[in-house]
mmCIF file of N, CA and C in Angstrom:
data_model
loop_
_atom_site.group_PDB
_atom_site.id
_atom_site.type_symbol
_atom_site.label_atom_id
_atom_site.label_comp_id
_atom_site.label_asym_id
_atom_site.label_seq_id
_atom_site.Cartn_x
_atom_site.Cartn_y
_atom_site.Cartn_z
ATOM 1 N N MET A 1 12.741 245.918 15.218
ATOM 2 C CA MET A 1 13.452 245.689 16.455
ATOM 3 C C MET A 1 14.592 244.729 16.180
ATOM 4 N N ASN A 2 15.792 245.038 16.716
ATOM 5 C CA ASN A 2 16.906 244.116 16.544
ATOM 6 C C ASN A 2 17.439 243.697 17.900
ATOM 7 N N MET A 3 18.417 242.799 17.864
ATOM 8 C CA MET A 3 18.905 242.208 19.107
ATOM 9 C C MET A 3 19.561 243.228 20.028
ATOM 10 N N HIS A 4 20.062 244.348 19.493
ATOM 11 C CA HIS A 4 20.749 245.330 20.312
ATOM 12 C C HIS A 4 19.787 246.250 21.044
ATOM 13 N N SER A 5 18.524 246.267 20.664
ATOM 14 C CA SER A 5 17.552 247.148 21.298
ATOM 15 C C SER A 5 16.752 246.456 22.397
ATOM 16 N N ILE A 6 17.019 245.180 22.630
ATOM 17 C CA ILE A 6 16.275 244.429 23.635
ATOM 18 C C ILE A 6 17.117 244.323 24.902
ATOM 19 N N PRO A 7 16.620 244.846 26.035
ATOM 20 C CA PRO A 7 17.396 244.771 27.272
ATOM 21 C C PRO A 7 17.470 243.336 27.799
ATOM 22 N N ARG A 8 18.584 242.991 28.398
ATOM 23 C CA ARG A 8 18.772 241.664 28.972
ATOM 24 C C ARG A 8 18.612 241.750 30.485
ATOM 25 N N SER A 9 17.829 240.854 31.048
ATOM 26 C CA SER A 9 17.645 240.867 32.493
ATOM 27 C C SER A 9 18.635 239.931 33.181
ATOM 28 N N THR A 10 19.209 238.989 32.426
ATOM 29 C CA THR A 10 20.184 238.056 32.998
ATOM 30 C C THR A 10 21.316 237.839 32.004
ATOM 31 N N GLU A 11 22.467 237.426 32.521
ATOM 32 C CA GLU A 11 23.644 237.212 31.691
ATOM 33 C C GLU A 11 23.497 235.952 30.843
ATOM 34 N N ARG A 12 23.856 236.060 29.580
ATOM 35 C CA ARG A 12 23.832 234.901 28.692
ATOM 36 C C ARG A 12 25.103 234.090 28.894
ATOM 37 N N ARG A 13 24.960 232.774 28.877
ATOM 38 C CA ARG A 13 26.106 231.868 29.008
ATOM 39 C C ARG A 13 26.341 231.191 27.668
ATOM 40 N N PRO A 14 27.591 231.205 27.190
ATOM 41 C CA PRO A 14 27.851 230.545 25.903
ATOM 42 C C PRO A 14 27.609 229.041 26.016
ATOM 43 N N LEU A 15 27.042 228.482 24.988
ATOM 44 C CA LEU A 15 26.758 227.053 24.944
ATOM 45 C C LEU A 15 26.751 226.669 23.478
ATOM 46 N N SER A 16 27.204 225.484 23.174
ATOM 47 C CA SER A 16 27.229 225.047 21.781
ATOM 48 C C SER A 16 26.626 223.653 21.709
ATOM 49 N N LEU A 17 25.330 223.610 21.429
ATOM 50 C CA LEU A 17 24.611 222.344 21.341
ATOM 51 C C LEU A 17 23.686 222.370 20.136
ATOM 52 N N VAL A 18 23.502 221.223 19.523
ATOM 53 C CA VAL A 18 22.455 221.089 18.518
ATOM 54 C C VAL A 18 21.226 220.594 19.261
ATOM 55 N N VAL A 19 20.123 221.321 19.114
ATOM 56 C CA VAL A 19 18.904 220.948 19.827
ATOM 57 C C VAL A 19 17.756 220.758 18.845
ATOM 58 N N ARG A 20 16.859 219.890 19.244
ATOM 59 C CA ARG A 20 15.649 219.683 18.458
ATOM 60 C C ARG A 20 14.555 220.542 19.054
ATOM 61 N N GLY A 21 13.833 221.196 18.192
ATOM 62 C CA GLY A 21 12.752 222.038 18.661
ATOM 63 C C GLY A 21 11.611 222.058 17.667
ATOM 64 N N ARG A 22 10.652 222.906 17.956
ATOM 65 C CA ARG A 22 9.523 223.108 17.053
ATOM 66 C C ARG A 22 9.326 224.610 16.916
ATOM 67 N N VAL A 23 9.258 225.052 15.665
ATOM 68 C CA VAL A 23 8.946 226.439 15.336
ATOM 69 C C VAL A 23 7.785 226.384 14.359
ATOM 70 N N ARG A 24 6.749 227.166 14.638
ATOM 71 C CA ARG A 24 5.535 227.116 13.820
ATOM 72 C C ARG A 24 5.016 225.685 13.728
ATOM 73 N N SER A 25 5.103 224.956 14.801
ATOM 74 C CA SER A 25 4.613 223.570 14.923
ATOM 75 C C SER A 25 5.333 222.585 14.012
ATOM 76 N N ARG A 26 6.455 222.964 13.426
ATOM 77 C CA ARG A 26 7.196 222.007 12.607
ATOM 78 C C ARG A 26 8.550 221.742 13.267
ATOM 79 N N PRO A 27 9.028 220.506 13.183
ATOM 80 C CA PRO A 27 10.303 220.168 13.824
ATOM 81 C C PRO A 27 11.476 220.846 13.120
ATOM 82 N N VAL A 28 12.420 221.330 13.923
ATOM 83 C CA VAL A 28 13.645 221.941 13.404
ATOM 84 C C VAL A 28 14.818 221.514 14.284
ATOM 85 N N TYR A 29 15.995 221.479 13.686
ATOM 86 C CA TYR A 29 17.235 221.300 14.434
ATOM 87 C C TYR A 29 17.982 222.614 14.333
ATOM 88 N N VAL A 30 18.375 223.166 15.472
ATOM 89 C CA VAL A 30 19.064 224.451 15.501
ATOM 90 C C VAL A 30 20.300 224.340 16.386
ATOM 91 N N ASP A 31 21.247 225.234 16.155
ATOM 92 C CA ASP A 31 22.410 225.353 17.034
ATOM 93 C C ASP A 31 22.042 226.315 18.146
ATOM 94 N N LEU A 32 22.220 225.882 19.379
ATOM 95 C CA LEU A 32 22.008 226.748 20.535
ATOM 96 C C LEU A 32 23.340 227.424 20.811
ATOM 97 N N LEU A 33 23.379 228.748 20.712
ATOM 98 C CA LEU A 33 24.633 229.487 20.825
ATOM 99 C C LEU A 33 24.886 230.038 22.219
ATOM 100 N N ASP A 34 23.830 230.444 22.899
ATOM 101 C CA ASP A 34 23.947 230.870 24.290
ATOM 102 C C ASP A 34 22.579 230.761 24.953
ATOM 103 N N ILE A 35 22.598 230.836 26.295
ATOM 104 C CA ILE A 35 21.352 230.640 27.040
ATOM 105 C C ILE A 35 21.421 231.402 28.361
ATOM 106 N N SER A 36 20.275 231.813 28.854
ATOM 107 C CA SER A 36 20.161 232.439 30.167
ATOM 108 C C SER A 36 18.845 231.972 30.786
ATOM 109 N N GLU A 37 18.581 232.448 31.985
ATOM 110 C CA GLU A 37 17.332 232.086 32.632
ATOM 111 C C GLU A 37 16.129 232.539 31.812
ATOM 112 N N GLY A 38 16.281 233.647 31.077
ATOM 113 C CA GLY A 38 15.144 234.234 30.378
ATOM 114 C C GLY A 38 15.088 234.032 28.878
ATOM 115 N N GLY A 39 16.112 233.394 28.285
ATOM 116 C CA GLY A 39 16.074 233.209 26.837
ATOM 117 C C GLY A 39 17.339 232.601 26.286
ATOM 118 N N CYS A 40 17.427 232.568 24.959
ATOM 119 C CA CYS A 40 18.592 231.984 24.316
ATOM 120 C C CYS A 40 18.743 232.528 22.903
ATOM 121 N N LYS A 41 19.908 232.255 22.326
ATOM 122 C CA LYS A 41 20.152 232.600 20.924
ATOM 123 C C LYS A 41 20.356 231.302 20.164
ATOM 124 N N ILE A 42 19.656 231.184 19.026
ATOM 125 C CA ILE A 42 19.736 229.977 18.213
ATOM 126 C C ILE A 42 20.088 230.339 16.772
ATOM 127 N N ARG A 43 20.641 229.357 16.058
ATOM 128 C CA ARG A 43 20.954 229.539 14.635
ATOM 129 C C ARG A 43 20.356 228.380 13.855
ATOM 130 N N GLY A 44 19.639 228.710 12.803
ATOM 131 C CA GLY A 44 19.049 227.704 11.922
ATOM 132 C C GLY A 44 19.281 228.112 10.483
ATOM 133 N N GLY A 45 18.489 227.601 9.590
ATOM 134 C CA GLY A 45 18.582 227.991 8.191
ATOM 135 C C GLY A 45 17.873 229.317 7.959
ATOM 136 N N LEU A 46 18.197 229.981 6.865
ATOM 137 C CA LEU A 46 17.522 231.236 6.538
ATOM 138 C C LEU A 46 16.014 231.028 6.510
ATOM 139 N N GLY A 47 15.301 231.929 7.166
ATOM 140 C CA GLY A 47 13.845 231.879 7.167
ATOM 141 C C GLY A 47 13.239 230.828 8.080
ATOM 142 N N PHE A 48 14.033 230.229 8.969
ATOM 143 C CA PHE A 48 13.498 229.173 9.831
ATOM 144 C C PHE A 48 12.538 229.716 10.886
ATOM 145 N N ALA A 49 12.627 231.028 11.166
ATOM 146 C CA ALA A 49 11.767 231.608 12.196
ATOM 147 C C ALA A 49 11.482 233.070 11.871
ATOM 148 N N SER A 50 10.376 233.555 12.407
ATOM 149 C CA SER A 50 9.994 234.961 12.270
ATOM 150 C C SER A 50 9.666 235.508 13.655
ATOM 151 N N ILE A 51 9.798 236.808 13.808
ATOM 152 C CA ILE A 51 9.469 237.436 15.088
ATOM 153 C C ILE A 51 8.030 237.074 15.462
ATOM 154 N N GLY A 52 7.860 236.658 16.711
ATOM 155 C CA GLY A 52 6.542 236.287 17.212
ATOM 156 C C GLY A 52 6.240 234.799 17.151
ATOM 157 N N ASP A 53 7.058 234.028 16.415
ATOM 158 C CA ASP A 53 6.843 232.570 16.361
ATOM 159 C C ASP A 53 7.047 231.959 17.741
ATOM 160 N N ARG A 54 6.211 230.978 18.062
ATOM 161 C CA ARG A 54 6.377 230.226 19.309
ATOM 162 C C ARG A 54 7.406 229.128 19.095
ATOM 163 N N VAL A 55 8.242 228.898 20.118
ATOM 164 C CA VAL A 55 9.335 227.942 20.024
ATOM 165 C C VAL A 55 9.277 226.988 21.212
ATOM 166 N N VAL A 56 9.446 225.710 20.924
ATOM 167 C CA VAL A 56 9.561 224.676 21.953
ATOM 168 C C VAL A 56 10.881 223.962 21.695
ATOM 169 N N MET A 57 11.698 223.757 22.743
ATOM 170 C CA MET A 57 12.995 223.097 22.576
ATOM 171 C C MET A 57 13.277 222.148 23.727
ATOM 172 N N LYS A 58 14.067 221.149 23.425
ATOM 173 C CA LYS A 58 14.599 220.254 24.444
ATOM 174 C C LYS A 58 16.113 220.442 24.409
ATOM 175 N N VAL A 59 16.683 220.900 25.521
ATOM 176 C CA VAL A 59 18.102 221.222 25.606
ATOM 177 C C VAL A 59 18.779 220.229 26.530
ATOM 178 N N GLY A 60 19.689 219.442 25.992
ATOM 179 C CA GLY A 60 20.386 218.458 26.825
ATOM 180 C C GLY A 60 19.437 217.514 27.521
ATOM 181 N N GLY A 61 18.343 217.149 26.866
ATOM 182 C CA GLY A 61 17.361 216.245 27.449
ATOM 183 C C GLY A 61 16.387 216.921 28.396
ATOM 184 N N ILE A 62 16.493 218.232 28.539
ATOM 185 C CA ILE A 62 15.640 218.988 29.455
ATOM 186 C C ILE A 62 14.738 219.906 28.644
ATOM 187 N N ASN A 63 13.454 219.889 28.947
ATOM 188 C CA ASN A 63 12.524 220.787 28.258
ATOM 189 C C ASN A 63 12.776 222.221 28.689
ATOM 190 N N ALA A 64 13.064 223.086 27.725
ATOM 191 C CA ALA A 64 13.202 224.518 28.009
ATOM 192 C C ALA A 64 11.802 225.103 28.132
ATOM 193 N N PRO A 65 11.676 226.234 28.830
ATOM 194 C CA PRO A 65 10.360 226.880 28.871
ATOM 195 C C PRO A 65 9.906 227.250 27.459
ATOM 196 N N LEU A 66 8.605 227.346 27.270
ATOM 197 C CA LEU A 66 8.096 227.820 25.987
ATOM 198 C C LEU A 66 8.703 229.184 25.702
ATOM 199 N N GLY A 67 8.912 229.472 24.425
ATOM 200 C CA GLY A 67 9.521 230.743 24.077
ATOM 201 C C GLY A 67 8.854 231.386 22.877
ATOM 202 N N VAL A 68 9.211 232.649 22.669
ATOM 203 C CA VAL A 68 8.738 233.420 21.533
ATOM 204 C C VAL A 68 9.958 234.070 20.883
ATOM 205 N N VAL A 69 10.029 234.030 19.548
ATOM 206 C CA VAL A 69 11.134 234.659 18.837
ATOM 207 C C VAL A 69 11.015 236.172 19.001
ATOM 208 N N ALA A 70 12.055 236.783 19.602
ATOM 209 C CA ALA A 70 12.042 238.222 19.874
ATOM 210 C C ALA A 70 12.731 239.015 18.765
ATOM 211 N N TRP A 71 13.712 238.417 18.108
ATOM 212 C CA TRP A 71 14.422 239.089 17.015
ATOM 213 C C TRP A 71 15.007 238.041 16.073
ATOM 214 N N VAL A 72 15.249 238.448 14.839
ATOM 215 C CA VAL A 72 15.864 237.593 13.825
ATOM 216 C C VAL A 72 16.857 238.440 13.047
ATOM 217 N N GLU A 73 18.085 237.934 12.892
ATOM 218 C CA GLU A 73 19.099 238.565 12.043
ATOM 219 C C GLU A 73 19.755 237.460 11.230
ATOM 220 N N GLY A 74 19.401 237.377 9.962
ATOM 221 C CA GLY A 74 19.952 236.330 9.101
ATOM 222 C C GLY A 74 19.523 234.959 9.581
ATOM 223 N N LYS A 75 20.502 234.113 9.912
ATOM 224 C CA LYS A 75 20.223 232.749 10.369
ATOM 225 C C LYS A 75 20.089 232.645 11.888
ATOM 226 N N GLU A 76 20.281 233.752 12.599
ATOM 227 C CA GLU A 76 20.215 233.735 14.056
ATOM 228 C C GLU A 76 18.926 234.369 14.550
ATOM 229 N N ALA A 77 18.479 233.873 15.716
ATOM 230 C CA ALA A 77 17.258 234.407 16.329
ATOM 231 C C ALA A 77 17.408 234.394 17.844
ATOM 232 N N GLY A 78 16.774 235.353 18.483
ATOM 233 C CA GLY A 78 16.723 235.403 19.935
ATOM 234 C C GLY A 78 15.368 234.923 20.406
ATOM 235 N N VAL A 79 15.377 234.052 21.391
ATOM 236 C CA VAL A 79 14.141 233.498 21.945
ATOM 237 C C VAL A 79 13.978 233.998 23.373
ATOM 238 N N ALA A 80 12.847 234.595 23.662
ATOM 239 C CA ALA A 80 12.507 235.027 25.016
ATOM 240 C C ALA A 80 11.610 233.951 25.622
ATOM 241 N N PHE A 81 12.073 233.346 26.720
ATOM 242 C CA PHE A 81 11.267 232.322 27.384
ATOM 243 C C PHE A 81 10.068 232.975 28.056
ATOM 244 N N GLU A 82 8.943 232.275 28.055
ATOM 245 C CA GLU A 82 7.746 232.770 28.741
ATOM 246 C C GLU A 82 7.846 232.552 30.238
ATOM 247 N N GLY A 83 8.623 231.582 30.646
ATOM 248 C CA GLY A 83 8.929 231.352 32.054
ATOM 249 C C GLY A 83 10.419 231.532 32.223
ATOM 250 N N GLU A 84 10.980 230.955 33.266
ATOM 251 C CA GLU A 84 12.426 231.026 33.454
ATOM 252 C C GLU A 84 13.007 229.637 33.564
ATOM 253 N N MET A 85 14.224 229.488 33.062
ATOM 254 C CA MET A 85 14.975 228.260 33.246
ATOM 255 C C MET A 85 15.771 228.446 34.537
ATOM 256 N N HIS A 86 15.682 227.514 35.441
ATOM 257 C CA HIS A 86 16.338 227.627 36.742
ATOM 258 C C HIS A 86 17.846 227.689 36.561
ATOM 259 N N SER A 87 18.511 228.515 37.369
ATOM 260 C CA SER A 87 19.964 228.679 37.246
ATOM 261 C C SER A 87 20.712 227.372 37.489
ATOM 262 N N ALA A 88 20.181 226.480 38.326
ATOM 263 C CA ALA A 88 20.837 225.187 38.554
ATOM 264 C C ALA A 88 20.823 224.340 37.281
ATOM 265 N N VAL A 89 19.771 224.457 36.487
ATOM 266 C CA VAL A 89 19.692 223.739 35.213
ATOM 267 C C VAL A 89 20.738 224.301 34.253
ATOM 268 N N LEU A 90 20.888 225.617 34.234
ATOM 269 C CA LEU A 90 21.909 226.235 33.384
ATOM 270 C C LEU A 90 23.303 225.800 33.816
ATOM 271 N N ASP A 91 23.549 225.758 35.128
ATOM 272 C CA ASP A 91 24.846 225.282 35.628
ATOM 273 C C ASP A 91 25.113 223.864 35.139
ATOM 274 N N TYR A 92 24.100 222.998 35.224
ATOM 275 C CA TYR A 92 24.226 221.608 34.773
ATOM 276 C C TYR A 92 24.555 221.543 33.281
ATOM 277 N N LEU A 93 23.835 222.310 32.457
ATOM 278 C CA LEU A 93 24.066 222.290 31.015
ATOM 279 C C LEU A 93 25.472 222.773 30.669
ATOM 280 N N CYS A 94 25.924 223.843 31.347
ATOM 281 C CA CYS A 94 27.267 224.365 31.079
ATOM 282 C C CYS A 94 28.336 223.389 31.547
ATOM 283 N N LYS A 95 28.092 222.742 32.687
ATOM 284 C CA LYS A 95 29.049 221.744 33.189
ATOM 285 C C LYS A 95 29.100 220.551 32.242
ATOM 286 N N MET A 96 27.945 220.121 31.768
ATOM 287 C CA MET A 96 27.868 219.009 30.817
ATOM 288 C C MET A 96 28.629 219.369 29.542
ATOM 289 N N GLN A 97 28.465 220.602 29.068
ATOM 290 C CA GLN A 97 29.175 221.074 27.877
ATOM 291 C C GLN A 97 30.683 221.049 28.127
ATOM 292 N N GLY A 98 31.117 221.530 29.293
ATOM 293 C CA GLY A 98 32.536 221.547 29.628
ATOM 294 C C GLY A 98 33.117 220.151 29.692
ATOM 295 N N ALA A 99 32.385 219.196 30.258
ATOM 296 C CA ALA A 99 32.857 217.814 30.335
ATOM 297 C C ALA A 99 32.961 217.216 28.943
ATOM 298 N N SER A 100 32.012 217.523 28.085
ATOM 299 C CA SER A 100 32.026 217.023 26.712
ATOM 300 C C SER A 100 33.221 217.597 25.956
ATOM 301 N N ASP A 101 33.481 218.907 26.131
ATOM 302 C CA ASP A 101 34.619 219.546 25.467
ATOM 303 C C ASP A 101 35.935 218.941 25.937
ATOM 304 N N ALA A 102 36.071 218.692 27.260
ATOM 305 C CA ALA A 102 37.299 218.118 27.799
ATOM 306 C C ALA A 102 37.517 216.713 27.246
ATOM 307 N N HIS A 103 36.437 215.932 27.128
ATOM 308 C CA HIS A 103 36.531 214.577 26.585
ATOM 309 C C HIS A 103 36.999 214.619 25.130
ATOM 310 N N GLU A 104 36.452 215.549 24.342
ATOM 311 C CA GLU A 104 36.857 215.683 22.942
ATOM 312 C C GLU A 104 38.316 216.103 22.839
ATOM 313 N N ASP A 105 38.790 217.016 23.737
ATOM 314 C CA ASP A 105 40.184 217.442 23.730
ATOM 315 C C ASP A 105 41.107 216.266 24.037
ATOM 316 N N ASP A 106 40.727 215.413 25.029
ATOM 317 C CA ASP A 106 41.526 214.231 25.361
ATOM 318 C C ASP A 106 41.614 213.285 24.179
ATOM 319 N N ASP A 107 40.492 213.056 23.505
ATOM 320 C CA ASP A 107 40.477 212.180 22.328
ATOM 321 C C ASP A 107 41.386 212.722 21.231
ATOM 322 N N ALA A 108 41.360 214.027 21.019
ATOM 323 C CA ALA A 108 42.197 214.649 19.972
ATOM 324 C C ALA A 108 43.673 214.495 20.313
ATOM 325 N N ARG A 109 44.046 214.656 21.600
ATOM 326 C CA ARG A 109 45.437 214.506 22.001
ATOM 327 C C ARG A 109 45.917 213.067 21.803
ATOM 328 N N ARG A 110 45.050 212.099 22.058
ATOM 329 C CA ARG A 110 45.435 210.686 21.892
ATOM 330 C C ARG A 110 45.716 210.359 20.429
ATOM 331 N N ARG A 111 45.025 211.032 19.521
ATOM 332 C CA ARG A 111 45.223 210.754 18.094
ATOM 333 C C ARG A 111 46.512 211.351 17.569
ATOM 334 N N LEU A 112 47.093 212.322 18.264
ATOM 335 C CA LEU A 112 48.324 212.977 17.773
ATOM 336 C C LEU A 112 49.546 212.135 17.929
#
């Protein structure tokens, strides 16, 4: 099974955060690439996860629902949450990301 054969029930929102999580009960740091109410896409090192592994993550200081790895392609994996992340939480995370990006852009302009 690959990522293209899994139907999506909700729209994924792009997000770029480094999050701490646990895969196979061991701590990992992964890049969170996108997120929705029902799951997310993460990137780690080769072999960091296998289909069926349970995943626990804290995203922006908020505990994400427990998840299961649904697909793996190279260093990327799709996580299907066992519950749902509330849309207001997703709005907050995306807004927080946007504020962080704007702050970094302002800092870069000041250095020029």
